[in-house]
Amino acid sequence: MFKQLMIFSIEKESYLRACGHLRKKMNSLVGQANGDNNKPVESSIRLKLEEGLEPNFIQVVNESYMHNVPKGSETHFKVVVVSEKFAGQPLIKAKTPEQWQESSKLVEPSPACRGGFGK
């Protein structure tokens, strides 16, 4: 019986690793199909959040154009994540799915750029 449980546990771990690898590959392919290969930082942020938080809703907005950076930069992002994994955790600006449903679903605009570098 112990041997069967051990084999099941190993098979389950292998299965979960394979699923994680497959999920990463699928996200990568979807990103490439959507032209995300030109947005490596945004794609990386989204992928890591999806893998770690399994969100019900996720929005990653590149707001670099609002700042004094070269065109096409990926330096400033606004992120909205709704996940069950926030339940019972101290929340800063994160929401559980229940809190998100009860909210206005409006995200406050980001503050104006102050020029960066402590200005």
mmCIF file of N, CA and C in Angstrom:
data_model
loop_
_atom_site.group_PDB
_atom_site.id
_atom_site.type_symbol
_atom_site.label_atom_id
_atom_site.label_comp_id
_atom_site.label_asym_id
_atom_site.label_seq_id
_atom_site.Cartn_x
_atom_site.Cartn_y
_atom_site.Cartn_z
ATOM 1 N N MET A 1 0.832 -1.198 0.000
ATOM 2 C CA MET A 1 0.000 0.000 0.000
ATOM 3 C C MET A 1 0.875 1.259 0.000
ATOM 4 N N PHE A 2 1.915 1.288 0.859
ATOM 5 C CA PHE A 2 2.809 2.438 0.918
ATOM 6 C C PHE A 2 3.494 2.649 -0.432
ATOM 7 N N LYS A 3 3.917 1.541 -1.060
ATOM 8 C CA LYS A 3 4.583 1.636 -2.365
ATOM 9 C C LYS A 3 3.635 2.235 -3.400
ATOM 10 N N GLN A 4 2.360 1.825 -3.360
ATOM 11 C CA GLN A 4 1.380 2.363 -4.306
ATOM 12 C C GLN A 4 1.168 3.859 -4.074
ATOM 13 N N LEU A 5 1.105 4.269 -2.795
ATOM 14 C CA LEU A 5 0.937 5.688 -2.489
ATOM 15 C C LEU A 5 2.152 6.485 -2.943
ATOM 16 N N MET A 6 3.339 5.906 -2.744
ATOM 17 C CA MET A 6 4.563 6.582 -3.150
ATOM 18 C C MET A 6 4.596 6.742 -4.668
ATOM 19 N N ILE A 7 4.225 5.709 -5.395
ATOM 20 C CA ILE A 7 4.195 5.773 -6.860
ATOM 21 C C ILE A 7 3.171 6.803 -7.309
ATOM 22 N N PHE A 8 1.993 6.815 -6.663
ATOM 23 C CA PHE A 8 0.961 7.784 -6.995
ATOM 24 C C PHE A 8 1.477 9.201 -6.747
ATOM 25 N N SER A 9 2.157 9.401 -5.616
ATOM 26 C CA SER A 9 2.694 10.719 -5.280
ATOM 27 C C SER A 9 3.706 11.173 -6.329
ATOM 28 N N ILE A 10 4.591 10.275 -6.736
ATOM 29 C CA ILE A 10 5.593 10.607 -7.756
ATOM 30 C C ILE A 10 4.917 10.905 -9.087
ATOM 31 N N GLU A 11 3.922 10.082 -9.441
ATOM 32 C CA GLU A 11 3.199 10.312 -10.690
ATOM 33 C C GLU A 11 2.454 11.645 -10.645
ATOM 34 N N LYS A 12 1.871 11.960 -9.485
ATOM 35 C CA LYS A 12 1.146 13.222 -9.346
ATOM 36 C C LYS A 12 2.110 14.400 -9.498
ATOM 37 N N GLU A 13 3.282 14.326 -8.849
ATOM 38 C CA GLU A 13 4.271 15.404 -8.971
ATOM 39 C C GLU A 13 4.735 15.555 -10.414
ATOM 40 N N SER A 14 4.978 14.439 -11.087
ATOM 41 C CA SER A 14 5.397 14.488 -12.494
ATOM 42 C C SER A 14 4.296 15.106 -13.351
ATOM 43 N N TYR A 15 3.063 14.713 -13.064
ATOM 44 C CA TYR A 15 1.915 15.241 -13.788
ATOM 45 C C TYR A 15 1.801 16.752 -13.595
ATOM 46 N N LEU A 16 1.929 17.205 -12.337
ATOM 47 C CA LEU A 16 1.821 18.631 -12.056
ATOM 48 C C LEU A 16 2.946 19.426 -12.712
ATOM 49 N N ARG A 17 4.169 18.859 -12.698
ATOM 50 C CA ARG A 17 5.283 19.527 -13.375
ATOM 51 C C ARG A 17 5.017 19.622 -14.870
ATOM 52 N N ALA A 18 4.514 18.524 -15.442
ATOM 53 C CA ALA A 18 4.221 18.515 -16.876
ATOM 54 C C ALA A 18 3.131 19.534 -17.204
ATOM 55 N N CYS A 19 2.112 19.631 -16.335
ATOM 56 C CA CYS A 19 1.038 20.607 -16.552
ATOM 57 C C CYS A 19 1.589 22.028 -16.484
ATOM 58 N N GLY A 20 2.465 22.288 -15.515
ATOM 59 C CA GLY A 20 3.075 23.610 -15.392
ATOM 60 C C GLY A 20 3.894 23.952 -16.617
ATOM 61 N N HIS A 21 4.667 22.978 -17.099
ATOM 62 C CA HIS A 21 5.477 23.194 -18.294
ATOM 63 C C HIS A 21 4.580 23.446 -19.500
ATOM 64 N N LEU A 22 3.525 22.654 -19.619
ATOM 65 C CA LEU A 22 2.589 22.811 -20.737
ATOM 66 C C LEU A 22 1.907 24.179 -20.667
ATOM 67 N N ARG A 23 1.527 24.603 -19.463
ATOM 68 C CA ARG A 23 0.880 25.902 -19.302
ATOM 69 C C ARG A 23 1.816 27.033 -19.735
ATOM 70 N N LYS A 24 3.093 26.944 -19.314
ATOM 71 C CA LYS A 24 4.073 27.956 -19.706
ATOM 72 C C LYS A 24 4.212 28.004 -21.219
ATOM 73 N N LYS A 25 4.296 26.820 -21.843
ATOM 74 C CA LYS A 25 4.470 26.747 -23.288
ATOM 75 C C LYS A 25 3.249 27.331 -24.009
ATOM 76 N N MET A 26 2.045 26.982 -23.512
ATOM 77 C CA MET A 26 0.821 27.498 -24.130
ATOM 78 C C MET A 26 0.758 29.017 -23.998
ATOM 79 N N ASN A 27 1.086 29.545 -22.796
ATOM 80 C CA ASN A 27 1.079 30.996 -22.611
ATOM 81 C C ASN A 27 2.086 31.664 -23.530
ATOM 82 N N SER A 28 3.229 31.031 -23.699
ATOM 83 C CA SER A 28 4.254 31.575 -24.581
ATOM 84 C C SER A 28 3.760 31.617 -26.022
ATOM 85 N N LEU A 29 3.138 30.526 -26.463
ATOM 86 C CA LEU A 29 2.629 30.470 -27.834
ATOM 87 C C LEU A 29 1.502 31.462 -28.059
ATOM 88 N N VAL A 30 0.608 31.589 -27.067
ATOM 89 C CA VAL A 30 -0.481 32.561 -27.172
ATOM 90 C C VAL A 30 0.100 33.970 -27.221
ATOM 91 N N GLY A 31 1.091 34.223 -26.380
ATOM 92 C CA GLY A 31 1.748 35.531 -26.377
ATOM 93 C C GLY A 31 2.383 35.839 -27.716
ATOM 94 N N GLN A 32 3.042 34.851 -28.312
ATOM 95 C CA GLN A 32 3.661 35.060 -29.614
ATOM 96 C C GLN A 32 2.599 35.327 -30.667
ATOM 97 N N ALA A 33 1.495 34.605 -30.589
ATOM 98 C CA ALA A 33 0.415 34.799 -31.561
ATOM 99 C C ALA A 33 -0.193 36.194 -31.420
ATOM 100 N N ASN A 34 -0.181 36.717 -30.175
ATOM 101 C CA ASN A 34 -0.738 38.051 -29.936
ATOM 102 C C ASN A 34 0.295 39.156 -30.100
ATOM 103 N N GLY A 35 1.499 38.796 -30.512
ATOM 104 C CA GLY A 35 2.539 39.796 -30.709
ATOM 105 C C GLY A 35 3.265 40.184 -29.436
ATOM 106 N N ASP A 36 3.124 39.385 -28.361
ATOM 107 C CA ASP A 36 3.764 39.706 -27.089
ATOM 108 C C ASP A 36 5.269 39.505 -27.113
ATOM 109 N N ASN A 37 5.800 38.902 -28.179
ATOM 110 C CA ASN A 37 7.246 38.706 -28.228
ATOM 111 C C ASN A 37 7.968 40.052 -28.287
ATOM 112 N N ASN A 38 7.252 41.131 -28.616
ATOM 113 C CA ASN A 38 7.829 42.473 -28.587
ATOM 114 C C ASN A 38 7.659 43.110 -27.218
ATOM 115 N N LYS A 39 7.030 42.390 -26.280
ATOM 116 C CA LYS A 39 6.767 42.895 -24.936
ATOM 117 C C LYS A 39 7.278 41.892 -23.910
ATOM 118 N N PRO A 40 8.583 41.636 -23.853
ATOM 119 C CA PRO A 40 9.092 40.584 -22.978
ATOM 120 C C PRO A 40 8.858 40.832 -21.494
ATOM 121 N N VAL A 41 8.972 42.074 -21.035
ATOM 122 C CA VAL A 41 8.782 42.357 -19.607
ATOM 123 C C VAL A 41 7.312 42.186 -19.239
ATOM 124 N N GLU A 42 6.416 42.769 -20.029
ATOM 125 C CA GLU A 42 4.977 42.637 -19.775
ATOM 126 C C GLU A 42 4.565 41.165 -19.793
ATOM 127 N N SER A 43 5.046 40.420 -20.765
ATOM 128 C CA SER A 43 4.715 38.994 -20.860
ATOM 129 C C SER A 43 5.241 38.224 -19.655
ATOM 130 N N SER A 44 6.444 38.555 -19.210
ATOM 131 C CA SER A 44 7.036 37.888 -18.055
ATOM 132 C C SER A 44 6.249 38.184 -16.783
ATOM 133 N N ILE A 45 5.852 39.434 -16.601
ATOM 134 C CA ILE A 45 5.050 39.812 -15.429
ATOM 135 C C ILE A 45 3.747 39.027 -15.423
ATOM 136 N N ARG A 46 3.068 39.019 -16.569
ATOM 137 C CA ARG A 46 1.779 38.319 -16.671
ATOM 138 C C ARG A 46 1.946 36.825 -16.388
ATOM 139 N N LEU A 47 2.932 36.206 -16.990
ATOM 140 C CA LEU A 47 3.148 34.771 -16.820
ATOM 141 C C LEU A 47 3.435 34.419 -15.368
ATOM 142 N N LYS A 48 4.305 35.180 -14.721
ATOM 143 C CA LYS A 48 4.651 34.890 -13.323
ATOM 144 C C LYS A 48 3.457 35.073 -12.399
ATOM 145 N N LEU A 49 2.664 36.099 -12.638
ATOM 146 C CA LEU A 49 1.471 36.309 -11.819
ATOM 147 C C LEU A 49 0.441 35.203 -12.052
ATOM 148 N N GLU A 50 0.256 34.800 -13.312
ATOM 149 C CA GLU A 50 -0.697 33.731 -13.615
ATOM 150 C C GLU A 50 -0.274 32.423 -12.969
ATOM 151 N N GLU A 51 1.019 32.115 -13.035
ATOM 152 C CA GLU A 51 1.511 30.868 -12.456
ATOM 153 C C GLU A 51 1.431 30.884 -10.934
ATOM 154 N N GLY A 52 1.766 32.009 -10.328
ATOM 155 C CA GLY A 52 1.821 32.065 -8.872
ATOM 156 C C GLY A 52 0.492 32.308 -8.194
ATOM 157 N N LEU A 53 -0.418 33.005 -8.866
ATOM 158 C CA LEU A 53 -1.663 33.406 -8.210
ATOM 159 C C LEU A 53 -2.918 32.788 -8.799
ATOM 160 N N GLU A 54 -2.824 32.150 -9.955
ATOM 161 C CA GLU A 54 -3.987 31.547 -10.613
ATOM 162 C C GLU A 54 -5.188 32.507 -10.562
ATOM 163 N N PRO A 55 -5.039 33.688 -11.161
ATOM 164 C CA PRO A 55 -6.053 34.732 -11.009
ATOM 165 C C PRO A 55 -7.374 34.437 -11.726
ATOM 166 N N ASN A 56 -8.448 34.984 -11.126
ATOM 167 C CA ASN A 56 -9.757 34.981 -11.776
ATOM 168 C C ASN A 56 -9.804 36.086 -12.822
ATOM 169 N N PHE A 57 -9.032 37.143 -12.560
ATOM 170 C CA PHE A 57 -8.946 38.278 -13.475
ATOM 171 C C PHE A 57 -7.545 38.851 -13.355
ATOM 172 N N ILE A 58 -6.957 39.228 -14.471
ATOM 173 C CA ILE A 58 -5.638 39.864 -14.458
ATOM 174 C C ILE A 58 -5.589 40.897 -15.570
ATOM 175 N N GLN A 59 -4.985 42.032 -15.244
ATOM 176 C CA GLN A 59 -4.786 43.085 -16.239
ATOM 177 C C GLN A 59 -3.395 43.667 -16.002
ATOM 178 N N VAL A 60 -2.563 43.645 -17.009
ATOM 179 C CA VAL A 60 -1.223 44.220 -16.942
ATOM 180 C C VAL A 60 -1.171 45.328 -17.986
ATOM 181 N N VAL A 61 -0.996 46.564 -17.526
ATOM 182 C CA VAL A 61 -1.013 47.718 -18.427
ATOM 183 C C VAL A 61 0.357 48.389 -18.413
ATOM 184 N N ASN A 62 0.964 48.462 -19.573
ATOM 185 C CA ASN A 62 2.251 49.136 -19.696
ATOM 186 C C ASN A 62 1.983 50.640 -19.778
ATOM 187 N N GLU A 63 2.384 51.367 -18.731
ATOM 188 C CA GLU A 63 2.174 52.813 -18.693
ATOM 189 C C GLU A 63 3.475 53.582 -18.924
ATOM 190 N N SER A 64 4.435 52.924 -19.516
ATOM 191 C CA SER A 64 5.730 53.564 -19.750
ATOM 192 C C SER A 64 5.609 54.792 -20.633
ATOM 193 N N TYR A 65 4.648 54.788 -21.558
ATOM 194 C CA TYR A 65 4.474 55.916 -22.470
ATOM 195 C C TYR A 65 4.147 57.204 -21.717
ATOM 196 N N MET A 66 3.697 57.076 -20.458
ATOM 197 C CA MET A 66 3.338 58.244 -19.652
ATOM 198 C C MET A 66 4.566 58.848 -18.951
ATOM 199 N N HIS A 67 5.721 58.276 -19.174
ATOM 200 C CA HIS A 67 6.921 58.680 -18.451
ATOM 201 C C HIS A 67 8.029 59.093 -19.417
ATOM 202 N N ASN A 68 9.038 59.692 -18.880
ATOM 203 C CA ASN A 68 10.146 60.198 -19.678
ATOM 204 C C ASN A 68 11.133 59.062 -19.974
ATOM 205 N N VAL A 69 10.703 58.152 -20.822
ATOM 206 C CA VAL A 69 11.528 57.003 -21.209
ATOM 207 C C VAL A 69 11.444 56.841 -22.726
ATOM 208 N N PRO A 70 12.390 56.147 -23.327
ATOM 209 C CA PRO A 70 12.333 55.952 -24.786
ATOM 210 C C PRO A 70 11.061 55.221 -25.222
ATOM 211 N N LYS A 71 10.604 55.523 -26.413
ATOM 212 C CA LYS A 71 9.416 54.885 -26.983
ATOM 213 C C LYS A 71 9.616 53.371 -26.995
ATOM 214 N N GLY A 72 8.568 52.644 -26.615
ATOM 215 C CA GLY A 72 8.625 51.187 -26.606
ATOM 216 C C GLY A 72 9.200 50.609 -25.313
ATOM 217 N N SER A 73 9.518 51.473 -24.336
ATOM 218 C CA SER A 73 10.079 50.993 -23.066
ATOM 219 C C SER A 73 9.052 50.193 -22.275
ATOM 220 N N GLU A 74 9.563 49.343 -21.424
ATOM 221 C CA GLU A 74 8.722 48.571 -20.504
ATOM 222 C C GLU A 74 9.266 48.801 -19.093
ATOM 223 N N THR A 75 8.942 49.972 -18.543
ATOM 224 C CA THR A 75 9.507 50.361 -17.255
ATOM 225 C C THR A 75 8.461 50.644 -16.184
ATOM 226 N N HIS A 76 7.240 50.954 -16.565
ATOM 227 C CA HIS A 76 6.192 51.320 -15.607
ATOM 228 C C HIS A 76 4.924 50.539 -15.953
ATOM 229 N N PHE A 77 4.411 49.805 -14.959
ATOM 230 C CA PHE A 77 3.230 48.971 -15.193
ATOM 231 C C PHE A 77 2.188 49.192 -14.107
ATOM 232 N N LYS A 78 0.933 49.077 -14.500
ATOM 233 C CA LYS A 78 -0.181 49.002 -13.552
ATOM 234 C C LYS A 78 -0.705 47.577 -13.670
ATOM 235 N N VAL A 79 -0.911 46.929 -12.528
ATOM 236 C CA VAL A 79 -1.350 45.536 -12.528
ATOM 237 C C VAL A 79 -2.578 45.402 -11.639
ATOM 238 N N VAL A 80 -3.619 44.752 -12.156
ATOM 239 C CA VAL A 80 -4.809 44.414 -11.375
ATOM 240 C C VAL A 80 -4.905 42.892 -11.370
ATOM 241 N N VAL A 81 -4.950 42.314 -10.169
ATOM 242 C CA VAL A 81 -5.025 40.856 -10.026
ATOM 243 C C VAL A 81 -6.136 40.515 -9.049
ATOM 244 N N VAL A 82 -7.010 39.595 -9.438
ATOM 245 C CA VAL A 82 -8.060 39.073 -8.564
ATOM 246 C C VAL A 82 -7.782 37.589 -8.396
ATOM 247 N N SER A 83 -7.577 37.167 -7.142
ATOM 248 C CA SER A 83 -7.208 35.771 -6.902
ATOM 249 C C SER A 83 -7.690 35.311 -5.533
ATOM 250 N N GLU A 84 -8.108 34.063 -5.453
ATOM 251 C CA GLU A 84 -8.471 33.441 -4.174
ATOM 252 C C GLU A 84 -7.270 33.383 -3.247
ATOM 253 N N LYS A 85 -6.071 33.387 -3.806
ATOM 254 C CA LYS A 85 -4.860 33.279 -2.981
ATOM 255 C C LYS A 85 -4.667 34.492 -2.084
ATOM 256 N N PHE A 86 -5.416 35.566 -2.313
ATOM 257 C CA PHE A 86 -5.329 36.732 -1.443
ATOM 258 C C PHE A 86 -6.214 36.582 -0.207
ATOM 259 N N ALA A 87 -7.123 35.603 -0.227
ATOM 260 C CA ALA A 87 -8.035 35.413 0.904
ATOM 261 C C ALA A 87 -7.236 35.164 2.183
ATOM 262 N N GLY A 88 -7.587 35.903 3.230
ATOM 263 C CA GLY A 88 -6.929 35.741 4.512
ATOM 264 C C GLY A 88 -5.560 36.388 4.607
ATOM 265 N N GLN A 89 -5.133 37.064 3.552
ATOM 266 C CA GLN A 89 -3.825 37.722 3.540
ATOM 267 C C GLN A 89 -4.014 39.218 3.782
ATOM 268 N N PRO A 90 -3.005 39.870 4.391
ATOM 269 C CA PRO A 90 -3.103 41.331 4.512
ATOM 270 C C PRO A 90 -3.078 41.938 3.103
ATOM 271 N N LEU A 91 -4.074 42.740 2.800
ATOM 272 C CA LEU A 91 -4.208 43.272 1.443
ATOM 273 C C LEU A 91 -3.770 44.725 1.383
ATOM 274 N N ILE A 92 -3.068 45.049 0.342
ATOM 275 C CA ILE A 92 -2.694 46.439 0.109
ATOM 276 C C ILE A 92 -3.669 46.982 -0.932
ATOM 277 N N LYS A 93 -3.501 46.551 -2.189
ATOM 278 C CA LYS A 93 -4.468 46.932 -3.231
ATOM 279 C C LYS A 93 -4.920 45.694 -3.974
ATOM 280 N N ALA A 94 -4.825 44.543 -3.330
ATOM 281 C CA ALA A 94 -5.241 43.290 -3.948
ATOM 282 C C ALA A 94 -6.669 42.982 -3.519
ATOM 283 N N LYS A 95 -7.388 42.237 -4.343
ATOM 284 C CA LYS A 95 -8.777 41.909 -4.041
ATOM 285 C C LYS A 95 -9.030 40.410 -4.211
ATOM 286 N N THR A 96 -9.886 39.880 -3.356
ATOM 287 C CA THR A 96 -10.378 38.517 -3.552
ATOM 288 C C THR A 96 -11.479 38.594 -4.602
ATOM 289 N N PRO A 97 -11.871 37.466 -5.199
ATOM 290 C CA PRO A 97 -12.967 37.509 -6.183
ATOM 291 C C PRO A 97 -14.250 38.120 -5.616
ATOM 292 N N GLU A 98 -14.554 37.850 -4.332
ATOM 293 C CA GLU A 98 -15.767 38.418 -3.728
ATOM 294 C C GLU A 98 -15.668 39.937 -3.633
ATOM 295 N N GLN A 99 -14.499 40.444 -3.207
ATOM 296 C CA GLN A 99 -14.302 41.889 -3.118
ATOM 297 C C GLN A 99 -14.370 42.537 -4.500
ATOM 298 N N TRP A 100 -13.840 41.866 -5.499
ATOM 299 C CA TRP A 100 -13.862 42.390 -6.870
ATOM 300 C C TRP A 100 -15.293 42.491 -7.372
ATOM 301 N N GLN A 101 -16.112 41.445 -7.108
ATOM 302 C CA GLN A 101 -17.507 41.454 -7.550
ATOM 303 C C GLN A 101 -18.288 42.590 -6.899
ATOM 304 N N GLU A 102 -17.989 42.870 -5.629
ATOM 305 C CA GLU A 102 -18.692 43.911 -4.889
ATOM 306 C C GLU A 102 -18.182 45.313 -5.229
ATOM 307 N N SER A 103 -17.043 45.403 -5.881
ATOM 308 C CA SER A 103 -16.439 46.704 -6.175
ATOM 309 C C SER A 103 -17.019 47.308 -7.448
ATOM 310 N N SER A 104 -16.622 48.539 -7.707
ATOM 311 C CA SER A 104 -17.059 49.220 -8.931
ATOM 312 C C SER A 104 -16.277 48.740 -10.152
ATOM 313 N N LYS A 105 -15.206 47.987 -9.922
ATOM 314 C CA LYS A 105 -14.324 47.465 -10.965
ATOM 315 C C LYS A 105 -13.611 48.589 -11.732
ATOM 316 N N LEU A 106 -13.569 49.755 -11.133
ATOM 317 C CA LEU A 106 -12.845 50.876 -11.714
ATOM 318 C C LEU A 106 -11.482 50.971 -11.041
ATOM 319 N N VAL A 107 -10.455 51.101 -11.835
ATOM 320 C CA VAL A 107 -9.096 51.207 -11.318
ATOM 321 C C VAL A 107 -8.687 52.671 -11.369
ATOM 322 N N GLU A 108 -8.185 53.161 -10.232
ATOM 323 C CA GLU A 108 -7.781 54.562 -10.172
ATOM 324 C C GLU A 108 -6.674 54.846 -11.172
ATOM 325 N N PRO A 109 -6.696 56.035 -11.789
ATOM 326 C CA PRO A 109 -5.619 56.380 -12.722
ATOM 327 C C PRO A 109 -4.292 56.503 -11.974
ATOM 328 N N SER A 110 -3.225 56.193 -12.639
ATOM 329 C CA SER A 110 -1.905 56.323 -12.048
ATOM 330 C C SER A 110 -1.551 57.794 -11.919
ATOM 331 N N PRO A 111 -0.743 58.137 -10.917
ATOM 332 C CA PRO A 111 -0.362 59.546 -10.762
ATOM 333 C C PRO A 111 0.531 59.997 -11.924
ATOM 334 N N ALA A 112 0.544 61.288 -12.151
ATOM 335 C CA ALA A 112 1.386 61.841 -13.220
ATOM 336 C C ALA A 112 2.844 61.601 -12.892
ATOM 337 N N CYS A 113 3.637 61.436 -13.927
ATOM 338 C CA CYS A 113 5.075 61.227 -13.762
ATOM 339 C C CYS A 113 5.718 62.484 -13.215
ATOM 340 N N ARG A 114 6.613 62.295 -12.253
ATOM 341 C CA ARG A 114 7.319 63.432 -11.656
ATOM 342 C C ARG A 114 8.715 63.599 -12.263
ATOM 343 N N GLY A 115 8.990 62.910 -13.329
ATOM 344 C CA GLY A 115 10.278 63.061 -13.995
ATOM 345 C C GLY A 115 11.302 62.023 -13.612
ATOM 346 N N GLY A 116 11.017 61.227 -12.602
ATOM 347 C CA GLY A 116 11.924 60.154 -12.212
ATOM 348 C C GLY A 116 13.204 60.623 -11.568
ATOM 349 N N PHE A 117 14.001 59.679 -11.137
ATOM 350 C CA PHE A 117 15.304 59.928 -10.541
ATOM 351 C C PHE A 117 15.238 60.923 -9.393
ATOM 352 N N GLY A 118 14.165 60.828 -8.552
ATOM 353 C CA GLY A 118 14.048 61.641 -7.358
ATOM 354 C C GLY A 118 13.660 63.091 -7.592
ATOM 355 N N LYS A 119 13.244 63.443 -8.778
ATOM 356 C CA LYS A 119 12.868 64.844 -9.071
ATOM 357 C C LYS A 119 11.501 65.167 -8.523
#
